[in-house]
PDB file of C-alpha atoms in Angstrom:
ATOM      1  CA  ASN A   1       0.193  -0.076  -0.131  1.00  0.00           C
ATOM      2  CA  ALA A   2       1.973   3.048  -1.099  1.00  0.00           C
ATOM      3  CA  GLY A   3      -0.934   5.545  -0.335  1.00  0.00           C
ATOM      4  CA  VAL A   4      -0.358   8.883  -1.668  1.00  0.00           C
ATOM      5  CA  THR A   5       2.246   9.427  -4.204  1.00  0.00           C
ATOM      6  CA  GLN A   6       3.177  12.568  -6.079  1.00  0.00           C
ATOM      7  CA  THR A   7       5.480  12.840  -9.466  1.00  0.00           C
ATOM      8  CA  PRO A   8       7.661  14.615  -9.653  1.00  0.00           C
ATOM      9  CA  LYS A   9       9.317  15.488  -6.592  1.00  0.00           C
ATOM     10  CA  PHE A  10      11.296  18.462  -7.622  1.00  0.00           C
ATOM     11  CA  ARG A  11      10.679  20.573 -10.730  1.00  0.00           C
ATOM     12  CA  VAL A  12      12.305  24.079 -12.312  1.00  0.00           C
ATOM     13  CA  LEU A  13      10.448  25.846 -14.846  1.00  0.00           C
ATOM     14  CA  LYS A  14      11.010  29.170 -16.367  1.00  0.00           C
ATOM     15  CA  THR A  15       8.066  31.504 -16.747  1.00  0.00           C
ATOM     16  CA  GLY A  16       5.527  30.448 -19.160  1.00  0.00           C
ATOM     17  CA  GLN A  17       6.093  27.034 -19.409  1.00  0.00           C
ATOM     18  CA  SER A  18       3.635  24.584 -18.487  1.00  0.00           C
ATOM     19  CA  MET A  19       3.666  21.471 -16.648  1.00  0.00           C
ATOM     20  CA  THR A  20       1.485  18.713 -15.005  1.00  0.00           C
ATOM     21  CA  LEU A  21       1.932  17.222 -11.547  1.00  0.00           C
ATOM     22  CA  LEU A  22       0.367  13.842 -10.902  1.00  0.00           C
ATOM     23  CA  CYS A  23      -1.084  12.498  -7.695  1.00  0.00           C
ATOM     24  CA  ALA A  24      -1.778   8.930  -7.402  1.00  0.00           C
ATOM     25  CA  GLN A  25      -3.670   7.166  -4.384  1.00  0.00           C
ATOM     26  CA  ASP A  26      -4.425   3.496  -4.029  1.00  0.00           C
ATOM     27  CA  MET A  27      -6.759   3.433  -1.131  1.00  0.00           C
ATOM     28  CA  ASN A  28      -9.708   3.920  -3.334  1.00  0.00           C
ATOM     29  CA  HIS A  29     -10.440   7.545  -1.829  1.00  0.00           C
ATOM     30  CA  GLU A  30     -13.142   9.425  -3.270  1.00  0.00           C
ATOM     31  CA  TYR A  31     -11.878  12.879  -2.485  1.00  0.00           C
ATOM     32  CA  MET A  32      -8.460  14.318  -3.677  1.00  0.00           C
ATOM     33  CA  TYR A  33      -7.269  17.702  -3.036  1.00  0.00           C
ATOM     34  CA  TRP A  34      -4.480  19.931  -4.210  1.00  0.00           C
ATOM     35  CA  TYR A  35      -3.000  22.366  -2.019  1.00  0.00           C
ATOM     36  CA  ARG A  36       0.119  24.812  -2.018  1.00  0.00           C
ATOM     37  CA  GLN A  37       2.306  25.621   0.560  1.00  0.00           C
ATOM     38  CA  ASP A  38       3.854  28.983   1.166  1.00  0.00           C
ATOM     39  CA  PRO A  39       5.820  30.080   4.147  1.00  0.00           C
ATOM     40  CA  GLY A  40       3.707  31.878   6.908  1.00  0.00           C
ATOM     41  CA  MET A  41       0.406  30.851   5.063  1.00  0.00           C
ATOM     42  CA  GLY A  42      -0.018  27.030   5.965  1.00  0.00           C
ATOM     43  CA  LEU A  43      -1.731  25.091   3.219  1.00  0.00           C
ATOM     44  CA  ARG A  44      -4.071  26.390   0.917  1.00  0.00           C
ATOM     45  CA  LEU A  45      -6.553  24.504  -1.163  1.00  0.00           C
ATOM     46  CA  ILE A  46      -6.245  25.064  -5.145  1.00  0.00           C
ATOM     47  CA  HIS A  47      -8.645  22.531  -6.244  1.00  0.00           C
ATOM     48  CA  TYR A  48     -10.384  19.355  -5.131  1.00  0.00           C
ATOM     49  CA  SER A  49     -12.542  16.430  -6.759  1.00  0.00           C
ATOM     50  CA  VAL A  50     -15.186  14.790  -4.748  1.00  0.00           C
ATOM     51  CA  GLY A  51     -15.272  11.835  -7.404  1.00  0.00           C
ATOM     52  CA  GLU A  52     -14.133  10.576 -10.788  1.00  0.00           C
ATOM     53  CA  GLY A  53     -14.943  13.293 -13.475  1.00  0.00           C
ATOM     54  CA  THR A  54     -15.742  16.101 -11.115  1.00  0.00           C
ATOM     55  CA  THR A  55     -13.716  19.133  -9.978  1.00  0.00           C
ATOM     56  CA  ALA A  56     -14.242  22.014  -8.088  1.00  0.00           C
ATOM     57  CA  LYS A  57     -12.546  25.186  -7.091  1.00  0.00           C
ATOM     58  CA  GLY A  58     -10.775  25.818  -3.881  1.00  0.00           C
ATOM     59  CA  GLU A  59      -9.400  28.934  -2.360  1.00  0.00           C
ATOM     60  CA  VAL A  60      -6.606  29.867  -4.684  1.00  0.00           C
ATOM     61  CA  PRO A  61      -7.319  28.075  -7.820  1.00  0.00           C
ATOM     62  CA  ASP A  62      -6.371  30.913 -10.422  1.00  0.00           C
ATOM     63  CA  GLY A  63      -3.794  29.565 -12.788  1.00  0.00           C
ATOM     64  CA  TYR A  64      -4.204  26.221 -12.252  1.00  0.00           C
ATOM     65  CA  ASN A  65      -6.312  23.430 -13.831  1.00  0.00           C
ATOM     66  CA  VAL A  66      -7.264  19.987 -12.785  1.00  0.00           C
ATOM     67  CA  SER A  67      -8.394  16.727 -13.942  1.00  0.00           C
ATOM     68  CA  ARG A  68      -9.931  13.524 -12.298  1.00  0.00           C
ATOM     69  CA  LEU A  69     -10.023  10.947 -15.425  1.00  0.00           C
ATOM     70  CA  LYS A  70      -9.657   7.917 -12.937  1.00  0.00           C
ATOM     71  CA  LYS A  71     -10.845   7.627  -9.508  1.00  0.00           C
ATOM     72  CA  GLN A  72      -7.015   7.146  -8.271  1.00  0.00           C
ATOM     73  CA  ASN A  73      -5.321   9.863 -10.147  1.00  0.00           C
ATOM     74  CA  PHE A  74      -5.741  13.660  -9.744  1.00  0.00           C
ATOM     75  CA  LEU A  75      -3.722  15.914 -11.901  1.00  0.00           C
ATOM     76  CA  LEU A  76      -2.919  19.361 -11.438  1.00  0.00           C
ATOM     77  CA  GLY A  77      -1.656  21.568 -14.333  1.00  0.00           C
ATOM     78  CA  LEU A  78      -0.014  24.832 -14.783  1.00  0.00           C
ATOM     79  CA  GLU A  79      -0.525  26.035 -18.480  1.00  0.00           C
ATOM     80  CA  SER A  80       2.000  29.331 -18.217  1.00  0.00           C
ATOM     81  CA  ALA A  81       3.519  28.922 -14.941  1.00  0.00           C
ATOM     82  CA  ALA A  82       4.518  32.265 -13.264  1.00  0.00           C
ATOM     83  CA  PRO A  83       7.147  33.202 -10.661  1.00  0.00           C
ATOM     84  CA  SER A  84       4.029  33.308  -7.816  1.00  0.00           C
ATOM     85  CA  GLN A  85       3.692  29.946  -8.234  1.00  0.00           C
ATOM     86  CA  THR A  86       6.630  28.673  -6.887  1.00  0.00           C
ATOM     87  CA  SER A  87       5.531  26.934  -3.845  1.00  0.00           C
ATOM     88  CA  VAL A  88       5.490  23.102  -2.373  1.00  0.00           C
ATOM     89  CA  TYR A  89       2.424  21.479  -3.751  1.00  0.00           C
ATOM     90  CA  PHE A  90       0.695  18.571  -1.738  1.00  0.00           C
ATOM     91  CA  CYS A  91      -1.738  16.358  -2.701  1.00  0.00           C
ATOM     92  CA  ALA A  92      -3.840  14.668  -0.168  1.00  0.00           C
ATOM     93  CA  SER A  93      -6.889  12.224  -0.260  1.00  0.00           C
ATOM     94  CA  TYR A  94      -9.982  11.486   1.859  1.00  0.00           C
ATOM     95  CA  SER A  95     -12.761   8.569   2.237  1.00  0.00           C
ATOM     96  CA  THR A  96     -16.410   9.318   3.114  1.00  0.00           C
ATOM     97  CA  SER A  97     -16.544   5.698   4.120  1.00  0.00           C
ATOM     98  CA  GLY A  98     -14.570   6.293   7.435  1.00  0.00           C
ATOM     99  CA  THR A  99     -15.704   8.671  10.230  1.00  0.00           C
ATOM    100  CA  THR A 100     -12.170   9.835  10.674  1.00  0.00           C
ATOM    101  CA  TYR A 101     -12.281  12.869   8.484  1.00  0.00           C
ATOM    102  CA  GLU A 102      -8.360  12.246   8.176  1.00  0.00           C
ATOM    103  CA  GLN A 103      -6.652  13.513   4.880  1.00  0.00           C
ATOM    104  CA  TYR A 104      -3.928  11.462   3.638  1.00  0.00           C
ATOM    105  CA  PHE A 105      -1.012  13.438   2.484  1.00  0.00           C
ATOM    106  CA  GLY A 106       1.778  12.727  -0.502  1.00  0.00           C
ATOM    107  CA  PRO A 107       5.262  13.646   0.036  1.00  0.00           C
ATOM    108  CA  GLY A 108       5.074  17.019  -1.761  1.00  0.00           C
ATOM    109  CA  THR A 109       6.322  18.484  -5.057  1.00  0.00           C
ATOM    110  CA  ARG A 110       8.718  21.834  -4.908  1.00  0.00           C
ATOM    111  CA  LEU A 111       8.345  23.630  -7.921  1.00  0.00           C
ATOM    112  CA  THR A 112      10.465  26.852  -8.621  1.00  0.00           C
ATOM    113  CA  VAL A 113       9.428  29.122 -11.242  1.00  0.00           C
ATOM    114  CA  THR A 114      12.163  31.264 -12.614  1.00  0.00           C
TER     115      THR A 114
ATOM    116  CA  ALA B   1     -16.747  31.116   7.747  1.00  0.00           C
ATOM    117  CA  GLN B   2     -13.960  28.663   9.321  1.00  0.00           C
ATOM    118  CA  SER B   3     -10.969  29.674  10.187  1.00  0.00           C
ATOM    119  CA  VAL B   4      -7.842  28.599  11.909  1.00  0.00           C
ATOM    120  CA  THR B   5      -5.633  30.938  13.964  1.00  0.00           C
ATOM    121  CA  GLN B   6      -1.862  29.793  15.456  1.00  0.00           C
ATOM    122  CA  PRO B   7      -0.868  33.074  16.869  1.00  0.00           C
ATOM    123  CA  ASP B   8       2.564  31.727  17.542  1.00  0.00           C
ATOM    124  CA  ILE B   9       4.795  31.966  14.062  1.00  0.00           C
ATOM    125  CA  HIS B  10       7.281  30.135  16.141  1.00  0.00           C
ATOM    126  CA  ILE B  11       8.591  29.150  19.708  1.00  0.00           C
ATOM    127  CA  THR B  12      11.782  27.985  21.141  1.00  0.00           C
ATOM    128  CA  VAL B  13      11.762  25.616  24.217  1.00  0.00           C
ATOM    129  CA  SER B  14      14.841  23.925  26.006  1.00  0.00           C
ATOM    130  CA  GLU B  15      15.181  20.097  25.441  1.00  0.00           C
ATOM    131  CA  GLY B  16      13.373  18.361  28.434  1.00  0.00           C
ATOM    132  CA  ALA B  17      10.989  21.453  28.795  1.00  0.00           C
ATOM    133  CA  SER B  18       7.271  21.372  28.483  1.00  0.00           C
ATOM    134  CA  LEU B  19       5.592  22.580  25.341  1.00  0.00           C
ATOM    135  CA  GLU B  20       1.888  24.076  24.650  1.00  0.00           C
ATOM    136  CA  LEU B  21       1.319  25.508  20.939  1.00  0.00           C
ATOM    137  CA  ARG B  22      -1.758  27.356  20.795  1.00  0.00           C
ATOM    138  CA  CYS B  23      -4.599  27.212  18.030  1.00  0.00           C
ATOM    139  CA  ASN B  24      -8.219  28.819  17.962  1.00  0.00           C
ATOM    140  CA  TYR B  25     -10.718  28.296  15.108  1.00  0.00           C
ATOM    141  CA  SER B  26     -14.048  29.484  14.225  1.00  0.00           C
ATOM    142  CA  TYR B  27     -16.381  26.987  12.864  1.00  0.00           C
ATOM    143  CA  GLY B  28     -20.400  27.323  13.160  1.00  0.00           C
ATOM    144  CA  ALA B  29     -20.974  23.723  14.658  1.00  0.00           C
ATOM    145  CA  THR B  30     -18.995  21.082  16.442  1.00  0.00           C
ATOM    146  CA  PRO B  31     -15.718  20.993  14.704  1.00  0.00           C
ATOM    147  CA  TYR B  32     -13.302  18.223  13.718  1.00  0.00           C
ATOM    148  CA  LEU B  33      -9.996  19.298  14.792  1.00  0.00           C
ATOM    149  CA  PHE B  34      -6.341  18.188  13.757  1.00  0.00           C
ATOM    150  CA  TRP B  35      -3.011  18.702  14.728  1.00  0.00           C
ATOM    151  CA  TYR B  36      -0.563  17.729  11.922  1.00  0.00           C
ATOM    152  CA  VAL B  37       3.494  17.873  11.922  1.00  0.00           C
ATOM    153  CA  GLN B  38       5.562  18.376   9.268  1.00  0.00           C
ATOM    154  CA  SER B  39       9.456  17.772   9.337  1.00  0.00           C
ATOM    155  CA  PRO B  40      11.591  19.839   6.946  1.00  0.00           C
ATOM    156  CA  GLY B  41      11.186  18.744   3.711  1.00  0.00           C
ATOM    157  CA  GLN B  42       8.734  15.753   4.530  1.00  0.00           C
ATOM    158  CA  GLY B  43       4.917  15.725   4.216  1.00  0.00           C
ATOM    159  CA  LEU B  44       2.325  16.263   6.739  1.00  0.00           C
ATOM    160  CA  GLN B  45       1.822  13.650   9.588  1.00  0.00           C
ATOM    161  CA  LEU B  46      -1.423  13.691  11.644  1.00  0.00           C
ATOM    162  CA  LEU B  47      -0.420  13.869  15.375  1.00  0.00           C
ATOM    163  CA  LEU B  48      -3.838  13.407  16.706  1.00  0.00           C
ATOM    164  CA  LYS B  49      -7.490  14.268  16.269  1.00  0.00           C
ATOM    165  CA  TYR B  50     -10.538  15.152  17.917  1.00  0.00           C
ATOM    166  CA  PHE B  51     -14.448  14.753  17.018  1.00  0.00           C
ATOM    167  CA  SER B  52     -16.356  14.056  20.011  1.00  0.00           C
ATOM    168  CA  GLY B  53     -16.255  12.791  23.631  1.00  0.00           C
ATOM    169  CA  ASP B  54     -13.307  13.462  26.008  1.00  0.00           C
ATOM    170  CA  THR B  55     -12.046  16.841  25.319  1.00  0.00           C
ATOM    171  CA  LEU B  56      -8.464  15.631  26.313  1.00  0.00           C
ATOM    172  CA  VAL B  57      -6.942  13.647  23.272  1.00  0.00           C
ATOM    173  CA  GLN B  58      -3.866  11.400  22.934  1.00  0.00           C
ATOM    174  CA  GLY B  59      -1.841  11.391  19.851  1.00  0.00           C
ATOM    175  CA  ILE B  60       1.493   9.858  18.742  1.00  0.00           C
ATOM    176  CA  LYS B  61       4.970  10.751  20.074  1.00  0.00           C
ATOM    177  CA  GLY B  62       3.409  11.734  23.265  1.00  0.00           C
ATOM    178  CA  PHE B  63       1.635  14.868  22.213  1.00  0.00           C
ATOM    179  CA  GLU B  64      -1.919  15.655  23.458  1.00  0.00           C
ATOM    180  CA  ALA B  65      -4.542  18.519  22.910  1.00  0.00           C
ATOM    181  CA  GLU B  66      -7.492  19.788  24.600  1.00  0.00           C
ATOM    182  CA  PHE B  67     -10.736  20.804  23.268  1.00  0.00           C
ATOM    183  CA  LYS B  68     -12.051  23.919  24.744  1.00  0.00           C
ATOM    184  CA  ARG B  69     -15.384  25.027  23.397  1.00  0.00           C
ATOM    185  CA  SER B  70     -15.869  28.140  25.367  1.00  0.00           C
ATOM    186  CA  GLN B  71     -12.482  29.338  24.215  1.00  0.00           C
ATOM    187  CA  SER B  72     -12.856  27.799  20.876  1.00  0.00           C
ATOM    188  CA  SER B  73      -9.074  26.364  21.465  1.00  0.00           C
ATOM    189  CA  PHE B  74      -7.154  23.125  20.666  1.00  0.00           C
ATOM    190  CA  ASN B  75      -4.145  23.550  22.133  1.00  0.00           C
ATOM    191  CA  LEU B  76      -1.267  21.000  21.577  1.00  0.00           C
ATOM    192  CA  ARG B  77       1.074  19.932  24.639  1.00  0.00           C
ATOM    193  CA  LYS B  78       3.677  17.598  25.449  1.00  0.00           C
ATOM    194  CA  PRO B  79       5.290  17.697  29.213  1.00  0.00           C
ATOM    195  CA  SER B  80       9.101  16.783  27.883  1.00  0.00           C
ATOM    196  CA  VAL B  81      10.024  18.105  24.511  1.00  0.00           C
ATOM    197  CA  HIS B  82      12.788  16.065  22.670  1.00  0.00           C
ATOM    198  CA  TRP B  83      15.127  17.486  19.998  1.00  0.00           C
ATOM    199  CA  SER B  84      13.522  15.278  17.272  1.00  0.00           C
ATOM    200  CA  ASP B  85      10.414  17.348  17.845  1.00  0.00           C
ATOM    201  CA  ALA B  86      11.719  20.038  16.244  1.00  0.00           C
ATOM    202  CA  ALA B  87       9.385  20.751  13.212  1.00  0.00           C
ATOM    203  CA  GLU B  88       6.472  22.642  11.957  1.00  0.00           C
ATOM    204  CA  TYR B  89       2.956  22.128  13.576  1.00  0.00           C
ATOM    205  CA  PHE B  90      -0.361  22.801  11.638  1.00  0.00           C
ATOM    206  CA  CYS B  91      -3.758  22.934  13.368  1.00  0.00           C
ATOM    207  CA  ALA B  92      -6.828  22.154  11.260  1.00  0.00           C
ATOM    208  CA  VAL B  93     -10.301  22.198  11.191  1.00  0.00           C
ATOM    209  CA  THR B  94     -12.827  20.311   9.248  1.00  0.00           C
ATOM    210  CA  GLY B  95     -16.662  20.619   8.326  1.00  0.00           C
ATOM    211  CA  GLY B  96     -17.011  17.952   5.982  1.00  0.00           C
ATOM    212  CA  PHE B  97     -14.815  17.176   3.395  1.00  0.00           C
ATOM    213  CA  LYS B  98     -13.101  20.441   3.197  1.00  0.00           C
ATOM    214  CA  THR B  99     -10.141  21.245   5.883  1.00  0.00           C
ATOM    215  CA  ILE B 100      -8.831  24.764   6.760  1.00  0.00           C
ATOM    216  CA  PHE B 101      -5.310  24.758   7.892  1.00  0.00           C
ATOM    217  CA  GLY B 102      -3.776  27.162  10.347  1.00  0.00           C
ATOM    218  CA  ALA B 103      -0.566  29.120   9.025  1.00  0.00           C
ATOM    219  CA  GLY B 104       1.666  26.981  11.332  1.00  0.00           C
ATOM    220  CA  THR B 105       3.912  27.184  14.240  1.00  0.00           C
ATOM    221  CA  ARG B 106       7.763  26.388  14.006  1.00  0.00           C
ATOM    222  CA  LEU B 107       8.927  24.743  17.007  1.00  0.00           C
ATOM    223  CA  PHE B 108      12.924  24.794  17.433  1.00  0.00           C
ATOM    224  CA  VAL B 109      14.397  22.934  20.195  1.00  0.00           C
ATOM    225  CA  LYS B 110      17.742  24.128  21.994  1.00  0.00           C
ATOM    226  CA  ALA B 111      19.736  21.723  23.801  1.00  0.00           C
TER     227      ALA B 111
END
């Protein structure tokens, strides 16, 4: 059981480049989330998904797109990267079949945009 | 609206001393509350959680937290800090499937 995995772990982009971050979970969780973490700001929700084929905006969605074509995967895309998107990105998943409301986190992706 | 406030950006304690990290929340109903720890370069690890019942909850690594409804607080405590506890700590509140995190408190441990 790998839990939640994220690919890649590190990435450096130039302004205007695009990329996709992949999150995968093997726990059959319905809900998946993308957060960004910046110093002094905790984790802020970018987008989330409540099931395969559905996505919704979180607190800071601008400049990002997401897709959930398969239940186990949640992709975060940056179409035209900006220096303000330099951050650490965390994916998380959560199951409604449990009663703990605990989110399970991936190890993070450190993205630098120059 | 939900919100979480961690008043202390950073705290320094001596190894062996006691620790209390503060967390205040705003939520309309009974909240589900969490404390997570993040070591440098790592993801978030759940320390403990509160849903209902006993207001003093025990977690991993010797941590505990007390839910005080009248003060809207969920402070994290440890009686004796170890050097390995140096990390960043996040308080979080959940109302359903969305979680709001505090800004975090970085703990420094001095020998």
